[in-house]
Coordinates of C-alpha atoms in Angstrom, one line a residue:
X24 CA 0.2 0.0 -0.2
X25 CA 1.2 3.8 -0.9
X26 CA 0.4 7.2 0.1
X27 CA 1.7 10.3 -0.2
X28 CA 2.3 12.3 3.1
X29 CA 3.3 15.7 4.1
X30 CA 6.8 16.2 5.7
X31 CA 9.7 18.6 6.0
X32 CA 13.5 18.6 6.1
X33 CA 15.7 20.8 7.4
X34 CA 19.5 19.5 5.9
X35 CA 22.6 21.9 8.0
X36 CA 20.5 23.6 10.2
X37 CA 17.3 23.5 11.4
X38 CA 16.3 26.8 9.5
X39 CA 17.5 25.4 6.3
X40 CA 13.4 24.2 5.3
X41 CA 12.0 22.5 1.9
X42 CA 8.9 22.1 2.2
X43 CA 6.3 19.3 0.4
X44 CA 8.7 16.2 -0.3
X45 CA 6.4 13.2 -0.8
X46 CA 6.5 10.4 2.1
X47 CA 6.3 6.6 0.2
X48 CA 4.3 4.2 2.6
X49 CA 3.8 0.8 2.3
X50 CA 2.7 -3.0 4.0
X51 CA 2.7 -5.9 2.8
X52 CA -0.8 -4.4 1.0
X53 CA -0.1 -3.4 -3.0
X54 CA -3.2 -0.3 -3.1
X55 CA -3.9 3.2 -1.6
X56 CA -3.9 4.0 1.4
X57 CA -4.8 7.3 1.0
X58 CA -5.0 10.3 -2.1
X59 CA -2.1 12.4 -2.8
X60 CA -1.7 15.4 -1.0
X61 CA 0.4 18.9 -3.1
X62 CA 3.8 17.6 -3.8
X63 CA 5.8 21.1 -5.6
X64 CA 2.9 23.6 -3.7
X65 CA 2.8 26.5 -5.7
X66 CA 4.2 30.1 -4.2
X67 CA 1.4 31.8 -4.1
X68 CA 0.4 28.8 -1.5
X69 CA 2.5 30.2 1.5
X70 CA 1.7 34.0 0.4
X71 CA -2.2 33.9 2.2
X72 CA -3.0 36.6 5.0
X73 CA -2.0 35.0 8.1
X74 CA 1.0 31.6 6.4
X75 CA 4.2 31.8 9.1
X76 CA 7.0 32.9 7.1
X77 CA 9.4 31.5 9.5
X78 CA 7.5 28.6 10.9
X79 CA 6.6 25.6 8.9
X80 CA 3.7 24.8 7.7
X81 CA 1.5 22.3 5.7
X82 CA 0.7 23.5 1.8
X83 CA -2.6 22.8 3.3
X84 CA -4.8 20.2 5.5
X85 CA -4.9 20.3 9.4
X86 CA -1.7 20.0 11.2
X87 CA -0.6 19.3 14.6
X88 CA 1.5 17.2 18.2
X89 CA 5.2 17.2 15.8
X90 CA 5.7 13.3 15.7
X91 CA 8.7 10.7 14.6
X92 CA 11.8 13.4 15.3
X93 CA 14.7 12.3 14.5
X94 CA 18.0 13.2 13.3
X95 CA 21.0 11.4 11.2
X96 CA 23.5 12.8 8.4
X97 CA 22.6 16.5 8.5
X98 CA 19.3 15.7 8.4
X99 CA 16.3 16.9 10.9
X100 CA 13.8 14.9 10.0
X101 CA 9.5 16.1 10.9
X102 CA 6.7 13.6 11.2
X103 CA 3.6 15.7 12.0
X104 CA 0.3 14.7 12.9
X105 CA -1.4 15.3 9.6
X106 CA -5.3 14.9 8.1
X107 CA -5.0 13.9 4.8
X108 CA -8.4 15.0 3.7
X109 CA -9.7 18.2 5.6
X110 CA -8.7 21.6 7.9
X111 CA -10.1 19.5 10.8
X112 CA -9.1 16.9 13.0
X113 CA -9.3 13.4 11.0
X114 CA -8.3 10.7 9.5
X115 CA -5.1 11.1 11.9
X116 CA -1.1 9.5 10.5
X117 CA 2.9 10.3 9.6
X118 CA 4.8 8.7 8.9
X119 CA 2.6 5.1 7.7
X120 CA -1.2 5.9 7.1
X121 CA -4.0 4.1 9.5
X122 CA -4.9 0.2 8.7
X123 CA -6.8 -2.4 10.9
X124 CA -5.9 -2.3 14.3
X125 CA -7.1 2.4 13.6
X126 CA -5.3 5.4 13.4
X127 CA -1.9 6.4 13.5
X128 CA -1.6 9.2 15.9
X129 CA 1.0 10.7 18.1
X130 CA 4.6 9.2 18.4
X131 CA 8.9 8.8 17.3
X132 CA 11.5 8.1 15.9
X133 CA 14.9 6.4 16.6
X134 CA 17.3 5.3 14.0
X135 CA 18.6 1.3 15.3
X136 CA 22.5 1.7 14.9
X137 CA 23.3 -1.5 15.9
X138 CA 20.4 -3.8 14.1
X139 CA 18.6 -4.5 17.7
X140 CA 15.3 -5.1 16.0
X141 CA 16.8 -7.5 13.3
X142 CA 15.7 -4.4 10.5
X143 CA 19.0 -3.2 8.9
X144 CA 22.1 -1.9 11.1
X145 CA 20.4 2.1 11.3
X146 CA 18.4 1.5 9.8
X147 CA 15.0 4.3 11.0
X148 CA 12.1 3.2 13.3
X149 CA 9.1 4.8 14.0
X150 CA 6.9 4.0 17.3
X151 CA 3.7 4.9 16.9
X152 CA 0.5 4.8 18.9
X153 CA -1.9 2.3 16.8
X154 CA -5.6 4.1 17.7
X155 CA -8.5 2.6 17.4
X156 CA -11.0 0.5 19.5
X157 CA -7.7 0.8 22.1
X158 CA -5.7 2.0 22.1
X159 CA -1.9 0.0 21.8
X160 CA 1.9 0.6 20.2
X161 CA 3.0 0.0 17.1
X162 CA 6.3 0.0 14.7
X163 CA 7.0 0.5 10.8
X164 CA 10.2 0.2 10.2
X165 CA 12.3 2.3 6.6
X166 CA 15.3 1.0 4.7
X167 CA 15.6 4.6 2.8
X168 CA 16.5 7.0 5.2
X169 CA 12.4 6.9 6.4
X170 CA 11.0 7.8 2.4
X171 CA 9.3 4.9 3.2
X172 CA 7.7 2.2 5.9
X173 CA 6.9 -0.9 6.3
X174 CA 4.5 -2.3 8.6
X175 CA 5.7 -4.7 11.1
X176 CA 3.6 -8.3 10.9
X177 CA 3.4 -8.4 14.1
X178 CA 2.5 -5.0 15.4
X179 CA 0.8 -4.1 17.4
X180 CA 3.3 -4.5 20.2
X181 CA 1.9 -3.3 23.5
X182 CA -1.6 -4.3 23.2
X183 CA -4.2 -2.8 25.5
X184 CA -7.0 -2.3 25.8
X185 CA -8.3 0.3 26.7
X186 CA -7.9 4.3 25.4
X187 CA -5.6 5.7 27.8
X188 CA -2.1 4.8 26.7
X189 CA -0.6 7.0 24.1
X190 CA 2.1 8.8 22.3
X191 CA 5.5 7.1 23.1
X192 CA 8.7 8.7 23.3
X193 CA 11.4 6.5 22.3
X194 CA 15.5 6.6 23.1
X195 CA 18.6 4.0 23.9
X196 CA 19.9 4.4 27.7
X197 CA 23.0 3.7 27.3
X198 CA 23.9 2.4 30.7
X199 CA 21.4 -0.2 31.2
X200 CA 21.0 -1.9 28.0
X201 CA 17.5 -1.0 26.5
X202 CA 14.7 1.7 24.6
X203 CA 13.6 2.9 27.1
X204 CA 9.8 4.0 26.0
X205 CA 7.5 6.9 28.1
X206 CA 3.8 6.3 27.2
X207 CA 1.4 9.4 27.9
X208 CA -1.8 8.2 30.3
X209 CA -4.1 10.1 28.9
X210 CA -7.3 10.9 32.1
X211 CA -5.1 8.7 34.0
X212 CA -2.8 11.2 34.8
X213 CA 0.0 9.6 34.4
X214 CA 3.0 8.7 33.0
X215 CA 4.6 4.4 31.9
X216 CA 8.1 3.9 31.0
X217 CA 8.6 1.0 30.1
X218 CA 12.1 -1.2 28.6
X219 CA 13.5 -3.3 25.3
X220 CA 16.3 -4.8 24.3
X221 CA 14.8 -4.8 19.9
X222 CA 12.1 -2.8 20.0
X223 CA 9.6 -5.6 19.5
X224 CA 8.7 -6.9 22.9
X225 CA 8.5 -4.7 25.5
X226 CA 8.5 -5.0 29.3
X227 CA 6.8 -2.8 31.8
X228 CA 8.9 -0.7 34.4
X229 CA 7.6 1.6 36.7
X230 CA 5.2 4.6 36.7
X231 CA 5.4 8.1 37.9
X232 CA 3.0 10.3 39.2
X233 CA 2.4 13.8 40.5
X234 CA -0.2 15.3 42.6
X235 CA -1.3 18.1 40.7
X236 CA -3.7 20.5 43.1
X237 CA -4.7 23.1 41.6
X238 CA -5.3 20.3 38.3
X239 CA -7.2 17.7 39.4
X240 CA -7.9 16.3 36.7
X241 CA -6.5 17.0 33.7
X242 CA -5.2 15.5 30.3
X243 CA -1.3 14.1 30.5
X244 CA 0.2 13.6 26.3
X245 CA 2.9 13.6 24.4
X246 CA 5.9 12.7 27.1
X247 CA 9.7 12.8 27.0
X248 CA 12.1 11.8 29.0
X249 CA 15.2 13.8 28.2
X250 CA 19.3 13.5 29.8
X251 CA 21.6 16.9 30.6
X252 CA 24.9 17.4 32.3
X253 CA 24.6 19.7 34.6
X254 CA 27.5 20.5 36.4
X255 CA 29.8 17.0 36.5
X256 CA 26.7 15.9 36.7
X257 CA 23.2 14.3 34.6
X258 CA 19.8 15.8 35.5
X259 CA 17.5 14.2 33.7
X260 CA 14.0 15.8 32.9
X261 CA 10.9 14.5 32.0
X262 CA 8.5 16.5 30.1
X263 CA 4.2 15.8 29.5
X264 CA 2.0 18.5 27.8
X265 CA -1.2 19.0 29.3
X266 CA -5.0 19.5 28.3
X267 CA -7.6 20.8 29.5
X268 CA -5.3 22.8 32.3
X269 CA -2.5 24.3 30.6
X270 CA -0.6 26.8 32.4
X271 CA -3.8 29.3 31.8
X272 CA -6.3 27.9 29.6
X273 CA -6.7 24.8 27.3
X274 CA -3.4 22.9 26.9
X275 CA -0.3 24.0 28.2
X276 CA 3.3 21.5 28.3
X277 CA 4.9 21.0 31.9
X278 CA 7.7 19.5 33.0
X279 CA 9.9 18.3 36.3
X280 CA 13.1 17.9 37.5
X281 CA 15.1 14.5 38.6
X282 CA 16.6 11.3 38.2
X283 CA 15.4 8.6 36.0
X284 CA 17.9 4.6 37.0
X285 CA 16.5 3.0 33.9
X286 CA 13.6 1.9 35.0
X287 CA 12.4 4.3 37.0
X288 CA 12.0 8.4 37.1
X289 CA 11.7 10.7 40.0
X290 CA 11.4 14.3 40.8
X291 CA 12.7 16.2 43.2
X292 CA 10.5 18.6 45.3
X293 CA 9.2 20.6 43.4
X294 CA 6.7 23.6 43.7
X295 CA 5.2 21.9 40.5
X296 CA 3.9 22.4 37.8
X297 CA 6.5 24.4 36.3
X298 CA 5.7 25.7 32.2
X299 CA 8.6 25.1 29.7
X300 CA 5.5 28.2 28.0
X301 CA 3.8 30.7 29.6
X302 CA 1.9 31.3 26.4
X303 CA -1.2 29.4 24.5
X304 CA 0.1 28.6 22.1
X305 CA 3.2 25.8 22.2
X306 CA 1.7 21.7 23.0
X307 CA 2.6 18.6 22.2
X308 CA 5.7 19.4 21.8
X309 CA 8.8 16.9 22.4
X310 CA 12.6 16.5 20.8
X311 CA 14.5 15.3 18.2
X312 CA 16.1 11.7 19.3
X313 CA 20.3 10.6 18.2
X314 CA 21.3 15.0 18.5
X315 CA 24.6 13.3 20.7
X316 CA 25.0 16.7 23.8
X317 CA 21.8 18.6 23.0
X318 CA 18.4 18.9 23.1
X319 CA 16.2 20.7 19.9
X320 CA 12.4 21.1 21.2
X321 CA 9.8 21.8 18.7
X322 CA 6.4 22.9 20.0
X323 CA 2.3 22.7 17.8
X324 CA 1.1 26.6 18.5
X325 CA -2.1 25.6 18.6
X326 CA -4.8 25.4 21.4
X327 CA -7.3 21.9 21.7
X328 CA -9.2 25.3 23.3
X329 CA -9.6 27.2 19.5
X330 CA -7.3 25.0 17.0
X331 CA -10.4 24.1 14.8
X332 CA -11.9 27.6 14.7
X333 CA -8.3 29.7 14.6
X334 CA -8.3 31.5 10.1
X335 CA -6.2 29.8 7.9
X336 CA -6.7 28.3 5.2
X337 CA -6.3 26.7 3.4
X338 CA -3.3 25.1 6.1
X339 CA -4.6 25.4 9.5
X340 CA -1.6 25.5 12.1
X341 CA 1.6 25.3 12.8
X342 CA 5.4 24.8 14.4
X343 CA 6.7 26.7 17.1
X344 CA 10.6 28.0 15.7
X345 CA 12.6 25.3 17.1
X346 CA 14.7 25.6 21.1
X347 CA 17.4 24.4 22.4
X348 CA 16.3 23.5 25.9
X349 CA 19.4 23.6 28.6
X350 CA 19.6 24.1 32.3
X351 CA 20.0 26.8 34.3
X352 CA 19.6 28.3 37.1
X353 CA 17.0 30.5 39.3
X354 CA 17.4 31.4 43.0
X355 CA 19.2 28.5 44.1
X356 CA 17.4 26.1 41.6
X357 CA 17.6 24.5 37.9
X358 CA 14.8 25.7 35.5
X359 CA 14.2 24.7 32.2
X360 CA 15.1 28.0 29.6
X361 CA 14.0 27.0 26.1
X362 CA 16.2 29.9 23.4
X363 CA 15.4 30.0 19.1
X364 CA 18.4 27.2 17.5
X365 CA 21.6 28.9 17.5
X366 CA 20.5 27.8 13.5
X367 CA 18.7 31.2 12.8
X368 CA 22.2 33.0 12.2
X369 CA 21.1 31.7 8.3
X370 CA 18.4 33.5 7.7
X371 CA 18.7 36.2 10.4
X372 CA 19.3 39.7 8.1
X373 CA 21.5 42.8 9.7
X374 CA 19.8 44.6 13.0
X375 CA 19.4 47.9 13.1
X376 CA 19.9 49.7 15.4
X377 CA 17.1 52.0 16.8
X378 CA 17.9 55.9 19.1
X379 CA 15.3 57.1 20.7
X380 CA 13.5 58.2 23.9
X381 CA 11.0 57.2 26.2
X382 CA 7.5 56.8 24.2
X383 CA 9.4 57.1 20.7
X384 CA 7.4 55.6 18.1
X385 CA 10.2 53.6 15.2
X386 CA 8.9 52.1 12.4
X387 CA 11.0 49.1 12.4
X388 CA 11.0 46.7 8.9
X389 CA 9.2 47.1 5.9
X390 CA 6.2 46.1 6.3
X391 CA 5.9 44.9 1.9
X392 CA 8.4 43.1 1.7
X393 CA 10.1 42.7 5.5
X394 CA 7.3 39.0 6.9
X395 CA 8.9 38.6 10.3
X396 CA 11.3 40.2 13.0
X397 CA 13.2 39.9 15.6
X398 CA 13.4 42.3 18.7
X399 CA 16.0 42.8 20.7
X400 CA 15.9 45.0 23.9
X401 CA 17.4 45.4 27.3
X402 CA 16.3 47.5 29.2
X403 CA 16.3 48.3 32.8
X404 CA 14.5 46.8 35.9
X405 CA 14.4 49.8 37.7
X406 CA 11.3 51.2 36.9
X407 CA 7.6 49.6 34.9
X408 CA 7.5 49.8 30.8
X409 CA 4.4 49.6 28.2
X410 CA 6.5 47.8 25.3
X411 CA 4.3 48.0 22.1
X412 CA 3.9 46.4 19.6
X413 CA 1.6 48.2 16.3
X414 CA 0.8 48.4 12.8
X415 CA -0.8 51.1 10.3
X416 CA -4.6 49.1 11.2
X417 CA -3.7 50.9 15.3
X418 CA -4.1 46.9 15.8
X419 CA -1.5 46.2 18.3
X420 CA 1.0 44.1 21.0
X421 CA 1.0 44.9 24.4
X422 CA 3.5 43.5 26.8
X423 CA 3.8 45.5 29.9
X424 CA 6.2 44.5 32.1
X425 CA 6.3 45.2 35.7
X426 CA 9.8 46.2 37.1
X427 CA 8.8 45.0 41.5
X428 CA 7.1 42.0 40.6
X429 CA 9.6 40.9 38.5
X430 CA 6.5 39.9 36.1
X431 CA 5.4 40.5 32.6
X432 CA 1.6 40.8 30.7
X433 CA 0.2 40.7 27.3
X434 CA -3.1 41.0 26.7
X435 CA -4.7 39.3 23.7
X436 CA -8.5 40.5 22.4
X437 CA -9.8 42.8 19.2
X438 CA -7.0 45.0 19.5
X439 CA -4.2 42.4 18.1
X440 CA -6.0 42.0 15.3
X441 CA -9.3 39.4 14.1
X442 CA -10.5 37.8 17.7
X443 CA -14.0 37.0 16.5
X444 CA -13.4 33.6 15.8
X445 CA -13.3 31.5 19.2
X446 CA -15.0 33.3 23.3
X447 CA -11.9 31.0 24.2
X448 CA -8.9 32.6 22.3
X449 CA -9.7 35.8 23.6
X450 CA -7.1 36.6 27.1
X451 CA -7.5 39.8 28.8
X452 CA -3.9 38.9 30.7
X453 CA -1.2 37.0 29.9
X454 CA 1.1 36.9 32.7
X455 CA 4.7 34.9 33.3
X456 CA 7.5 35.2 35.5
X457 CA 10.6 37.3 34.0
X458 CA 13.7 34.8 35.2
X459 CA 15.4 36.9 35.7
X460 CA 17.4 38.7 38.5
X461 CA 19.9 41.1 36.6
X462 CA 18.8 44.7 36.5
X463 CA 17.8 44.5 33.5
X464 CA 15.5 42.8 31.2
X465 CA 17.0 41.2 27.8
X466 CA 14.5 40.3 25.6
X467 CA 14.1 38.1 23.0
X468 CA 10.6 38.9 20.4
X469 CA 9.8 37.1 17.3
X470 CA 7.1 38.0 15.7
X471 CA 5.4 36.0 12.1
X472 CA 2.9 37.0 10.3
X473 CA 0.0 35.4 12.6
X474 CA 2.5 34.7 16.2
X475 CA 4.7 35.9 18.5
X476 CA 7.6 34.2 21.0
X477 CA 8.8 36.7 23.7
X478 CA 11.9 35.0 25.2
X479 CA 13.3 37.0 28.6
X480 CA 17.0 36.8 29.3
X481 CA 18.2 33.8 27.1
X482 CA 15.0 31.4 27.5
X483 CA 14.3 31.9 30.6
X484 CA 11.4 32.3 30.3
X485 CA 9.0 31.5 27.1
X486 CA 5.8 33.0 26.0
X487 CA 4.5 31.4 22.8
X488 CA 1.3 33.2 20.9
X489 CA -1.1 33.2 17.6
X490 CA -1.3 37.9 17.4
X491 CA -4.2 37.6 13.7
X492 CA -3.6 41.4 12.6
X493 CA -4.7 42.4 9.5
X494 CA -0.4 43.3 8.6
X495 CA 2.3 43.1 10.6
X496 CA 2.5 44.9 13.4
X497 CA 6.1 46.7 11.5
X498 CA 6.4 50.2 14.4
X499 CA 7.3 49.5 18.3
X500 CA 7.2 52.1 20.8
X501 CA 8.4 51.8 24.2
X502 CA 7.4 53.5 27.8
X503 CA 8.8 53.5 31.0
X504 CA 12.6 52.6 32.0
X505 CA 16.1 53.5 29.9
X506 CA 16.4 51.1 27.3
X507 CA 17.9 50.5 23.3
X508 CA 17.1 48.1 21.7
X509 CA 17.6 46.9 18.2
X510 CA 15.4 44.5 15.0
X511 CA 16.3 42.8 12.5
X512 CA 13.9 41.1 9.9
X513 CA 14.4 37.1 9.5
X514 CA 14.0 35.2 5.6
X515 CA 11.1 33.7 4.7
X516 CA 11.8 30.2 4.6
X517 CA 9.5 29.6 1.4
X518 CA 11.9 31.7 -0.6

């Protein structure tokens, strides 16, 4: 059986993208599963209103969770939950299409360097949830760098009889000489940890649960267990996406810091939940596998509260900018920072510095030719400040800095752009800690056609929000404390 699916290759650098490459899917049957999608989309498809220019989007139709993220031979492979038939959720597939076991829900991919599964050295193996009458785990393998996949004949590899087991994230654990799989338990609010030496036969090793009194009934999804070297010691971070029960409403991604002994993850005593992003639109994010010491993260830039209503056509949804996760210390405790990857330098233009006094309004880009940009602002924290991004229609995003309480607030309503498509989209105040100990705040603000990503102090705080202005915000004003500012346009990845 064949079908076509969209795939992003980020070759050489994370920000060098080519779209619409065909991904051939096959198993032991010789018939089509799903219709072809556009293999070589025209340039017009990537110039629609609200189409992101530095964020990945499918050429058309619905997309949600990033899947199958693995690095090999200079290529960062990205698959995603995709509906080949419509611009709403449904008919889910990614590396392969649905079969008698059900839709193909989220999962991961690994490179089997030493042929533990018996499919050959360096085989790419996709691990995913087969979602039919129950959620069970299955695999498929590729011997041509992810272009074609063959379904394993003895699926499922983990049998199950309910809908509370999904989103397998797999990695090789060298210390215990086995593959480790994390599985989300959905409404049971926990993570299962499984082990295998061959990717086919699995043993359940443990479960992780943590009481969150302020969030008694939420859904745990998309886990990712990641190791870091910090001050000569290994620390582990467990990412868990939750919906509902995010930082504000709807979707969000929390994390736990602790230790993993090859069987069990134990979280440190902290005031959980800790959040990887304080905005409304960063969900289901996980990291690329096989990246050595780098931990490169990508999230779905949307929220289940209004995901099927955002005003995008013929596509719906985008991914966040790739971030490189790092452990940093704040007030004596470790937190997870997520600065944008250094590879963005490859598509960024020259910095332009702006000199002015408080309340000066700068036209910082040419909105007709500059499709996305980065603002870097250094502002003193001895008084409150207001940063305003705006356009010629007087649509604006206001960012408030509360110096005394070390807090940042934005407002998303009809003043920021289109908002009438969903009541849940309007959020009067989106607050976040600045997560800095300095007397001067460094802000990096990445603005695209329909999103604003705000990072403080090299990613110690991240806030990702969708916005839908008539045209990109092209002006900046600052009032309050002393500041310096520079701006650089960023080239479209579709150019």
